[in-house]
CSV table of C-alpha atoms in Angstrom, one decimal:
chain,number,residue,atom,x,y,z
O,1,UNK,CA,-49.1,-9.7,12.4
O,2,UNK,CA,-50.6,-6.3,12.3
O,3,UNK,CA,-52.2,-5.5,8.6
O,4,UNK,CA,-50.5,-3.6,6.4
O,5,UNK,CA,-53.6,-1.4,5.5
O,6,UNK,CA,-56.1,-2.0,2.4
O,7,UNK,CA,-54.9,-3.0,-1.0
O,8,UNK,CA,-57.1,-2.4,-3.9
O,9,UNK,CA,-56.3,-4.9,-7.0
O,10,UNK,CA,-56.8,-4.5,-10.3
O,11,UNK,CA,-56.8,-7.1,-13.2
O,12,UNK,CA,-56.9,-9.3,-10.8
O,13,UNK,CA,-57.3,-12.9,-12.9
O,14,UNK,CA,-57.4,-15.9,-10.2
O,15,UNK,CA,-55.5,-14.0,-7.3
O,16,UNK,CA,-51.8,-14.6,-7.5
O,17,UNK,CA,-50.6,-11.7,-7.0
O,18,UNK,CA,-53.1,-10.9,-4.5
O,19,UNK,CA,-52.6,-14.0,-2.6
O,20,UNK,CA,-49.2,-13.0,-2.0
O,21,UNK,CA,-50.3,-9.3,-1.3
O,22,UNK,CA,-52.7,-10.7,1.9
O,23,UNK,CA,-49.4,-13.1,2.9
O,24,UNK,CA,-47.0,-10.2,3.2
O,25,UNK,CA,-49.6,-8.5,5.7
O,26,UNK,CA,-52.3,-6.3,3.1
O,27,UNK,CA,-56.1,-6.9,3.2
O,28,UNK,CA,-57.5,-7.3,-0.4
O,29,UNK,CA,-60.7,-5.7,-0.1
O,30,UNK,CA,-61.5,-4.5,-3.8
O,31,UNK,CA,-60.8,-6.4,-7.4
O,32,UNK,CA,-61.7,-5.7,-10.8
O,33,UNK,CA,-61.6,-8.5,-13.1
O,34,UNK,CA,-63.7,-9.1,-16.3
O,35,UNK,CA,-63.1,-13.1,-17.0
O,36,UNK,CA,-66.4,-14.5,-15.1
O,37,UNK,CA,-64.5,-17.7,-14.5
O,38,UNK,CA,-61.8,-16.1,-12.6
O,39,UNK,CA,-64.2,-13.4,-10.7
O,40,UNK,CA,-65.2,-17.2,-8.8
O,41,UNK,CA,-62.0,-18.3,-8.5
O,42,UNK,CA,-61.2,-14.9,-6.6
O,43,UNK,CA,-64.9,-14.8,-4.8
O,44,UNK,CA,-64.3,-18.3,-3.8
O,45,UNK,CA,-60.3,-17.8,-2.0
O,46,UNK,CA,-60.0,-14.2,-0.7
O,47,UNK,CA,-62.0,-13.9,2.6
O,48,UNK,CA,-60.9,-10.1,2.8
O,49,UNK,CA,-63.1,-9.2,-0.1
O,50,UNK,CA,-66.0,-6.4,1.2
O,51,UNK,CA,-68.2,-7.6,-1.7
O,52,UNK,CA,-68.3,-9.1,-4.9
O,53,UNK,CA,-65.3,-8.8,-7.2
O,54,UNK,CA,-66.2,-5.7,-9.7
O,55,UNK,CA,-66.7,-8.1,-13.1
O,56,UNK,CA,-66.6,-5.8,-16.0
O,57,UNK,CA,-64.2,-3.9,-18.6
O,58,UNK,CA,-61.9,-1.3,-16.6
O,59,UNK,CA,-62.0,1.0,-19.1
O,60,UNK,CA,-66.1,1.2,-17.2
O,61,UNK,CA,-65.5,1.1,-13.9
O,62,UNK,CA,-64.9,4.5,-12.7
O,63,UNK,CA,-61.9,4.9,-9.9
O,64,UNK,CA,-65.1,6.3,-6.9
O,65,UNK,CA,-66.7,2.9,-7.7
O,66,UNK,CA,-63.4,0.5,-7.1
O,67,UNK,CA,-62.8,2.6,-4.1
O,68,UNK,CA,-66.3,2.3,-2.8
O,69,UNK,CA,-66.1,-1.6,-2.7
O,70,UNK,CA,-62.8,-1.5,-0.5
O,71,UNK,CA,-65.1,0.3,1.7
O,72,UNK,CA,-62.7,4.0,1.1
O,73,UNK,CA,-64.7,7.1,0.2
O,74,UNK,CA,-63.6,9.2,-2.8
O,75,UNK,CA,-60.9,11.3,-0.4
O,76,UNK,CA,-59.3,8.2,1.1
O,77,UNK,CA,-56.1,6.8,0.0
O,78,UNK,CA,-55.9,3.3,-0.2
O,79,UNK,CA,-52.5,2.0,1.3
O,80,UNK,CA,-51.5,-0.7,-1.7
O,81,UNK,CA,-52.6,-0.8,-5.5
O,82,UNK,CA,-51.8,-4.0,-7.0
O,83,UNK,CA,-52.5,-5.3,-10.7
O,84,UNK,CA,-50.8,-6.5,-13.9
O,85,UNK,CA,-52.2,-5.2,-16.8
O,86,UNK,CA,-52.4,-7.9,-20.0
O,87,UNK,CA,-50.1,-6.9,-22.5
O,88,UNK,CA,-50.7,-9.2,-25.6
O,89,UNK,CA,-48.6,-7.4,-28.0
O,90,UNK,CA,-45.5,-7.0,-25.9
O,91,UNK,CA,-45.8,-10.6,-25.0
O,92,UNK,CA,-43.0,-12.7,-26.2
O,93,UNK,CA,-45.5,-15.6,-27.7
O,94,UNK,CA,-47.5,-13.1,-29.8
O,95,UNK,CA,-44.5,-10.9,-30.8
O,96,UNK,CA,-44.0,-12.6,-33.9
O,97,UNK,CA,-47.3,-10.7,-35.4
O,98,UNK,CA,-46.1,-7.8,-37.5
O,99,UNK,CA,-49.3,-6.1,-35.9
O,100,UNK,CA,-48.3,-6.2,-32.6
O,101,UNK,CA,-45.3,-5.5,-32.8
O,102,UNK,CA,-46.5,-1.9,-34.6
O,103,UNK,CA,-48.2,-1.3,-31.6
O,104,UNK,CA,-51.6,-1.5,-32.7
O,105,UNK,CA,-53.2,-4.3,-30.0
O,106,UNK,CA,-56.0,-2.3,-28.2
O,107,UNK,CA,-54.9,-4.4,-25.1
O,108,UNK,CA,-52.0,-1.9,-25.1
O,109,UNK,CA,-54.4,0.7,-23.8
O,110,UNK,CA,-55.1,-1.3,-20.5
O,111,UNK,CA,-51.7,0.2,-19.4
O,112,UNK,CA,-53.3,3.2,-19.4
O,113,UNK,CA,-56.0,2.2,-16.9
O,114,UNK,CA,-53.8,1.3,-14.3
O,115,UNK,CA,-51.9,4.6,-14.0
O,116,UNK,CA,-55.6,6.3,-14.7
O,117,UNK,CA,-56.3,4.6,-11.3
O,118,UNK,CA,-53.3,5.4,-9.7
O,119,UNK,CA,-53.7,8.7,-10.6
O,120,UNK,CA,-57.0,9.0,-9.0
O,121,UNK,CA,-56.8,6.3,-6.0
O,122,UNK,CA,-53.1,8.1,-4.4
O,123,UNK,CA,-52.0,5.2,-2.9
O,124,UNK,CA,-49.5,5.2,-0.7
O,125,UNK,CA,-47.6,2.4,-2.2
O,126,UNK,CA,-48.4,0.7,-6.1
O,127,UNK,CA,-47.1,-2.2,-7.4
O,128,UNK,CA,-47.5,-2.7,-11.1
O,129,UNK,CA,-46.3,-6.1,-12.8
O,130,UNK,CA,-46.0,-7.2,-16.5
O,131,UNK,CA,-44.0,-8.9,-19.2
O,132,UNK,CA,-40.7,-8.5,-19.6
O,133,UNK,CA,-40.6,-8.3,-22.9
O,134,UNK,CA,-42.6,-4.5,-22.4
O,135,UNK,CA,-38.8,-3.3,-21.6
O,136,UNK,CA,-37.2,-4.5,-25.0
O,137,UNK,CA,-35.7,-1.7,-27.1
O,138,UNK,CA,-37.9,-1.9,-30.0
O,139,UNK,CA,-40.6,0.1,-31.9
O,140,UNK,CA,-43.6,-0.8,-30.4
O,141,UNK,CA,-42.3,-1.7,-26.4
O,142,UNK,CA,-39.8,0.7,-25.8
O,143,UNK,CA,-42.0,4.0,-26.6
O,144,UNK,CA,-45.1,2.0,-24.8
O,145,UNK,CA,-42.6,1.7,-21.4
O,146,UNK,CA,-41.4,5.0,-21.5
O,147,UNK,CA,-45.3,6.2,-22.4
O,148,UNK,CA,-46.0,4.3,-18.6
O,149,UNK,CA,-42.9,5.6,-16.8
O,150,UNK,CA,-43.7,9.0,-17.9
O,151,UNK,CA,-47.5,8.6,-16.8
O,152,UNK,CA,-46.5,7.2,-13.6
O,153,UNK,CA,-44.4,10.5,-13.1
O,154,UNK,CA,-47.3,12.6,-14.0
O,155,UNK,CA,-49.3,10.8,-11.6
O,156,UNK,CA,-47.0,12.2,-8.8
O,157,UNK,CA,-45.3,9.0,-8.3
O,158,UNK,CA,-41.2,7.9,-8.2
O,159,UNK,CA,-40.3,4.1,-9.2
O,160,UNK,CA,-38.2,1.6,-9.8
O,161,UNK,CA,-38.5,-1.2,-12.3
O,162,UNK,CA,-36.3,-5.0,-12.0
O,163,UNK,CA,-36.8,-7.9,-14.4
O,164,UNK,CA,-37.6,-11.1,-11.3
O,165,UNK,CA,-36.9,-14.3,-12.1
O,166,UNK,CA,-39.3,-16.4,-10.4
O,167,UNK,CA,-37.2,-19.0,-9.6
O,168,UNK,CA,-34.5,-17.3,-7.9
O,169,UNK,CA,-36.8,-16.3,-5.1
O,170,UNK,CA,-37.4,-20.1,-4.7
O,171,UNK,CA,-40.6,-20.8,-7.3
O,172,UNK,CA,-40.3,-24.0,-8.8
O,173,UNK,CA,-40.4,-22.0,-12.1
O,174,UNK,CA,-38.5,-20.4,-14.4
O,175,UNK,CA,-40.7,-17.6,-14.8
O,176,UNK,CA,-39.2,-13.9,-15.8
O,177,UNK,CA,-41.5,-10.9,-15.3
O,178,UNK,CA,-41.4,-7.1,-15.0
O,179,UNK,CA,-42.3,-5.5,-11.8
O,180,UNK,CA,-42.8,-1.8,-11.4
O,181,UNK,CA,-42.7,-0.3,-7.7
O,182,UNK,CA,-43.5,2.8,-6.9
O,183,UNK,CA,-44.5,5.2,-4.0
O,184,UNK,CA,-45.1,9.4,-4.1
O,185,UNK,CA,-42.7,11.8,-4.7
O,186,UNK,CA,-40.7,12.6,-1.2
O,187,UNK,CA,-41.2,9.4,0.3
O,188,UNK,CA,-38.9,6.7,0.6
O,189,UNK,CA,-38.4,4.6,-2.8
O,190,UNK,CA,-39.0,0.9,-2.5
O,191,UNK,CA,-36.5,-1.8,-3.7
O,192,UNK,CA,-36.8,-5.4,-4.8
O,193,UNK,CA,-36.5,-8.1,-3.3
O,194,UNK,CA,-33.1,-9.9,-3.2
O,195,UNK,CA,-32.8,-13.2,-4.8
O,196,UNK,CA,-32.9,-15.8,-2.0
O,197,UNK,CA,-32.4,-19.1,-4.5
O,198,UNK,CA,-29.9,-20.0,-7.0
O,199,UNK,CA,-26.5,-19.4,-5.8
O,200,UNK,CA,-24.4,-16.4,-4.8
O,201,UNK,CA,-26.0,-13.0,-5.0
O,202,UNK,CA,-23.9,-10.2,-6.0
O,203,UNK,CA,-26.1,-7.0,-5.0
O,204,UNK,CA,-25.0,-4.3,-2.9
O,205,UNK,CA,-26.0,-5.5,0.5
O,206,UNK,CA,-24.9,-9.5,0.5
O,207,UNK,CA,-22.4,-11.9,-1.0
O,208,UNK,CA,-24.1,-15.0,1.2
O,209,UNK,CA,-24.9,-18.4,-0.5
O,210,UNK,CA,-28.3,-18.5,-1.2
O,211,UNK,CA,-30.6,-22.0,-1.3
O,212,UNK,CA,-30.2,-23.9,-4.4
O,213,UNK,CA,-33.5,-23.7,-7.0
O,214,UNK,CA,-36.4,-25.1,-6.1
O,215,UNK,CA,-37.0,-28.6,-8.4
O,216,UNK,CA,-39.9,-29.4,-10.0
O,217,UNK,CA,-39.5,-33.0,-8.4
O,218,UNK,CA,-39.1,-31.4,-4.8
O,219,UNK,CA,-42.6,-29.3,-5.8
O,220,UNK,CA,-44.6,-32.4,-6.8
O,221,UNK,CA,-42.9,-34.7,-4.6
O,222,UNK,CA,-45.9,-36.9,-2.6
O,223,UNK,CA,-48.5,-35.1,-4.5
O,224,UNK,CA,-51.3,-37.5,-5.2
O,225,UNK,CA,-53.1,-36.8,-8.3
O,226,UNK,CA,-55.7,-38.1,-10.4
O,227,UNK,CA,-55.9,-38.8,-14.4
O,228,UNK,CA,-57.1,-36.3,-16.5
O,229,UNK,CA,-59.1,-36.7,-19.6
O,230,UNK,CA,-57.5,-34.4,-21.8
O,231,UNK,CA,-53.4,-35.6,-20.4
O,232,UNK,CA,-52.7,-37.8,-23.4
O,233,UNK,CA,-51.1,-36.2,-25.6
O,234,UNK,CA,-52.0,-37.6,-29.4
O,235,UNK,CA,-52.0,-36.5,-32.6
O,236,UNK,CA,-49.3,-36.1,-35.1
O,237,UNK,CA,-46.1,-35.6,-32.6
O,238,UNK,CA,-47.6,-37.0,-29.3
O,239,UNK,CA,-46.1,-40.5,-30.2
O,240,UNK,CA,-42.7,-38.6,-29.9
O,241,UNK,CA,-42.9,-37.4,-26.4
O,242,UNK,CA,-41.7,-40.6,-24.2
O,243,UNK,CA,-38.4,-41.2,-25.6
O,244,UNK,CA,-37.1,-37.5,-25.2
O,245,UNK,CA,-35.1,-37.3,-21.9
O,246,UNK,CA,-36.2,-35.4,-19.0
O,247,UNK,CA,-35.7,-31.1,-19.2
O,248,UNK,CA,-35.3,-32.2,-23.4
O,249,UNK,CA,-37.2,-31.0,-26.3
O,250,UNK,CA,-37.8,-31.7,-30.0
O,251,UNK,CA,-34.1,-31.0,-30.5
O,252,UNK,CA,-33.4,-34.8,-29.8
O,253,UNK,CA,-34.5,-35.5,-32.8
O,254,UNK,CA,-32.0,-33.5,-35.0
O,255,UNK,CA,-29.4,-34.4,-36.9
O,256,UNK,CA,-26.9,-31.8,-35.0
O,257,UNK,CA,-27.6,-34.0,-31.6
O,258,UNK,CA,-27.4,-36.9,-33.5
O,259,UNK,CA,-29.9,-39.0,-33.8
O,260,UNK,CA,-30.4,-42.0,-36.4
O,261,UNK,CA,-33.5,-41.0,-38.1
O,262,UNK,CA,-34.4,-36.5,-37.7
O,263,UNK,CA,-36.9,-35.7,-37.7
O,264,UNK,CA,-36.7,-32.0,-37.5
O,265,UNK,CA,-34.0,-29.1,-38.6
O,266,UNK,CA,-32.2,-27.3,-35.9
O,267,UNK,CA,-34.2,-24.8,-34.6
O,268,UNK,CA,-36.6,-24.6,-36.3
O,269,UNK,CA,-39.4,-24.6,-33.5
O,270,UNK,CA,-40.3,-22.8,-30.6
O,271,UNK,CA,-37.9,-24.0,-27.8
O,272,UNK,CA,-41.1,-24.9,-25.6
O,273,UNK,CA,-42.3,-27.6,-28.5
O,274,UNK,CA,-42.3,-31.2,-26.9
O,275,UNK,CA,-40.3,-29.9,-23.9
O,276,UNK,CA,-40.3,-31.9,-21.2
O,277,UNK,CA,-39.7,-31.4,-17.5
O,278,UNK,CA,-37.0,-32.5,-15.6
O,279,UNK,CA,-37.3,-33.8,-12.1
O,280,UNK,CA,-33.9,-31.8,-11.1
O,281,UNK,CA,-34.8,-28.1,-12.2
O,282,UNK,CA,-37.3,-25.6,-12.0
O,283,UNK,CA,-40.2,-26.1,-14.5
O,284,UNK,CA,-39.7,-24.0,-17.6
O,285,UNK,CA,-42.6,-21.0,-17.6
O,286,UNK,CA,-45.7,-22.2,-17.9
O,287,UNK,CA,-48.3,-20.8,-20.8
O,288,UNK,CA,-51.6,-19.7,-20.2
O,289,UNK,CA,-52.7,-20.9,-23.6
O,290,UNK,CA,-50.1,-23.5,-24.3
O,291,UNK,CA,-50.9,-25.4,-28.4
O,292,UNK,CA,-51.4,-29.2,-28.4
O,293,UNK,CA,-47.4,-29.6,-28.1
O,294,UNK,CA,-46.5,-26.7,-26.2
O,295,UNK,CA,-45.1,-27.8,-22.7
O,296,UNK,CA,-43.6,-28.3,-20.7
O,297,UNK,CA,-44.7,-31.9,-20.3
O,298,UNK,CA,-44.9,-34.1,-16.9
O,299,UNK,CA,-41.8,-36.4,-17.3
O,300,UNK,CA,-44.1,-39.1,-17.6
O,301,UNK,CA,-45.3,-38.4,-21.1
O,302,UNK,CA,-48.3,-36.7,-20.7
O,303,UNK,CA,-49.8,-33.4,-20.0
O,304,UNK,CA,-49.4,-31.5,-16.7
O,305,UNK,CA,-52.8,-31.9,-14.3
O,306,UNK,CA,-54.0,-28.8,-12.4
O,307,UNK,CA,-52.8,-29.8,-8.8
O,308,UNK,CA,-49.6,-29.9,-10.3
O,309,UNK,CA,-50.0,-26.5,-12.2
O,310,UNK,CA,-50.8,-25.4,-8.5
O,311,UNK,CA,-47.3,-26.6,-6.8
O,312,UNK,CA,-45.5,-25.1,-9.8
O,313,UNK,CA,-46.9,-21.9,-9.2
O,314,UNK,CA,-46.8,-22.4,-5.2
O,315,UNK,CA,-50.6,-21.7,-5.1
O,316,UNK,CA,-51.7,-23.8,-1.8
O,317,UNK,CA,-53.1,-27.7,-2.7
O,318,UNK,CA,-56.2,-26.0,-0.8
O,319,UNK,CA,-56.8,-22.9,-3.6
O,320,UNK,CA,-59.9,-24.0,-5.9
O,321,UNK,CA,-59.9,-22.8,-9.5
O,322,UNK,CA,-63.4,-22.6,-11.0
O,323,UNK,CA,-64.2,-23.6,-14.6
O,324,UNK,CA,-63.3,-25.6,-18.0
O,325,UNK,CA,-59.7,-27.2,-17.6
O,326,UNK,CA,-58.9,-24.8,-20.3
O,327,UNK,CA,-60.0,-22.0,-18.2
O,328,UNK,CA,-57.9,-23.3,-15.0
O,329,UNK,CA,-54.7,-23.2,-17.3
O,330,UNK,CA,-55.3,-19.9,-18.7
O,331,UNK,CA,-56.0,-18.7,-15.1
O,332,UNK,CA,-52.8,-20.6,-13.6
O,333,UNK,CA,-50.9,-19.5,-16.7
O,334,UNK,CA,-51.5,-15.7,-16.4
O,335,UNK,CA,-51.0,-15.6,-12.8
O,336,UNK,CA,-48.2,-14.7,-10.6
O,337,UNK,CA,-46.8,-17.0,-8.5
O,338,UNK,CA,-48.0,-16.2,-5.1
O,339,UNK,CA,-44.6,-17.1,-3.0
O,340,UNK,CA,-43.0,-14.2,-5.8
O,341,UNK,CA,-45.3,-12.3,-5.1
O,342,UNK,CA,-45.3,-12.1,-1.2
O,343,UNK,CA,-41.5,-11.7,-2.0
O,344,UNK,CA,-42.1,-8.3,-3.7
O,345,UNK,CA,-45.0,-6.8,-1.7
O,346,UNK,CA,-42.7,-7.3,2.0
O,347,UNK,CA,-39.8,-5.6,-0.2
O,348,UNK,CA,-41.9,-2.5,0.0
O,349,UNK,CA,-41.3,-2.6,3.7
O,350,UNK,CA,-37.4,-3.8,3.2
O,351,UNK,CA,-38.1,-7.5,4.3
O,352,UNK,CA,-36.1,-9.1,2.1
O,353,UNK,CA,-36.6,-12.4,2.8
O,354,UNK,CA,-33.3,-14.1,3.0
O,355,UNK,CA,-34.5,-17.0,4.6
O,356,UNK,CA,-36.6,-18.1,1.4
């Protein structure tokens, strides 16, 4: 297949979203990312790259200099920007901080970069994506959203915005994130993809079955793996883990489901807290920077090991993720899932992708 044209990435992490980007036809040719760990993992997978990944703070990295490493002189137009800008205080994990939720997490700010380069790069087509939670109607992510629709407007630019759920476009996940497409005033708008996975579709332009969801079993299923130091999991609640059921969680062991001896009130954790996968859905999202009994947690008791982080995310078995095994998991955690991905970028061109 013919390329696409250049795509210039920003906040790149490990590369799932621009794996996908490069699958659905687009040549990745400049990043900017600031983690050194994940500036290898992208220097070591992306072939497309004209030169070392740009590893320092956007808010330094002028727009001339990101388009100068795509090989693009300050009055060329790349064809794709691509990038998901952290958002810590919009994030549903940290939301519970009366801090962020006022707004006042200078991460918020990084928002701001990507619609500075969009204002100065013109690309012909942008794709933005984030957490969900940035649409809720609340004091400190509703007036941030609107603050990013309104710049994208100012930078010249019409969109539309869709909530994804990763598994419905046949991730092994459960994964919901926002993504924001967009292309200049005049020109055709882009839509998102249709869900390919998960039943019957009621949109506009199809009422066909779809392919049931993606399993986490089908995703690991003749994966060979080895043992990882750090899988047990100890400490004061690890001893609970194996006789929870499958796609359970600490809630077994309350009095409302019943069981002979709680050992904790209803609800009264985080939902993720000794959850365990089951073999017969889609994983349940996976955290970047998951606490000693965050899980989800391999049905057999212990903690997930990276080549399986890669299947649940659909990276290839062949991607390499350099650094600490915290680093990997922070890396695999903040990324998108490269088969979503792909998904969204060939939307731009109406490929929907019924076929999954």
């Amino acid at each position: 297949m013919a390329t696409r044209g250049i795509a210039i990435s920003l906040f790149s992490g490990a590369g799932g979203l621009d794996l996908g980007t490069e699958r659905a036809g687009y040549e990745v040719r400049a990043a900017v990312e600031w983690d050194r760990d994940a500036v290898a993992t992208m220097e070591k997978n992306f072939s497309h790259l004209r030169g070392p990944v740009i590893n320092d703070d956007i808010l330094m990295v002028p727009t001339e200099q990101i388009l100068a490493a795509a090989g693009l002189a300050a009055t060329e137009r790349p064809d794709l920007l691509i990038g998901g800008p952290p958002c810590t205080p919009f994030s549903k994990s940290g939301f519970w901080l009366d801090w962020k939720r006022d707004g006042l997490d200078p991460t918020a700010s990084l928002l701001q970069e990507y619609t500075r380069v969009l204002r100065e790069a013109r690309p012909h087509r942008f794709v933005l994506e984030n957490v969900y939670a940035l649409t809720y109607n609340n004091k400190a992510s509703r007036p941030a959203f609107e603050r990013l629709l309104r710049e994208i407007d100012e930078a010249g630019y019409d969109c539309v915005w869709q909530v994804l759920h990763s598994a419905d476009y046949g991730v092994p996940q459960s994964r919901p994130r926002l993504f924001i497409l967009g292309a200049p005033k005049g020109e055709p708008l882009p839509a998102h993809p249709y869900p390919s996975h998960g039943g019957l579709w009621e949109g506009k332009e199809s009422g066909r079955l779809t392919h049931p969801y993606v399993t986490a079993g089908q995703a690991l299923d003749g994966l060979v793996t080895e043992p990882e130091p750090s899988e047990i999991v100890g400490g004061k609640y690890g001893h609970l883990l194996p006789d929870i059921p499958p796609g359970d969680n600490y809630l077994f062991y309350t009095e409302n489901r019943g069981h002979p001896s709680p050992l904790f009130r209803w609800r009264s954790k985080y939902w993720s807290f000794l959850l365990k996968l089951s073999p017969d859905r889609p994983s349940p999202t996976i955290q970047a920077q998951p606490g000693p009994y965050i899980g989800p947690f391999h049905w057999e008791n212990r903690r997930l090991r990276v080549p399986e982080l890669r299947r649940l995310f659909t990276f290839p078995d062949s991607f390499e993720f350099v650094g600490s095994r915290n680093s990997v998991q922070a890396q695999i955690g903040n990324s998108v899932p490269p088969l979503l991905a792909e998904k969204v970028v060939r939307a731009l061109h109406g490929q929907y992708l019924y076929e999954g």
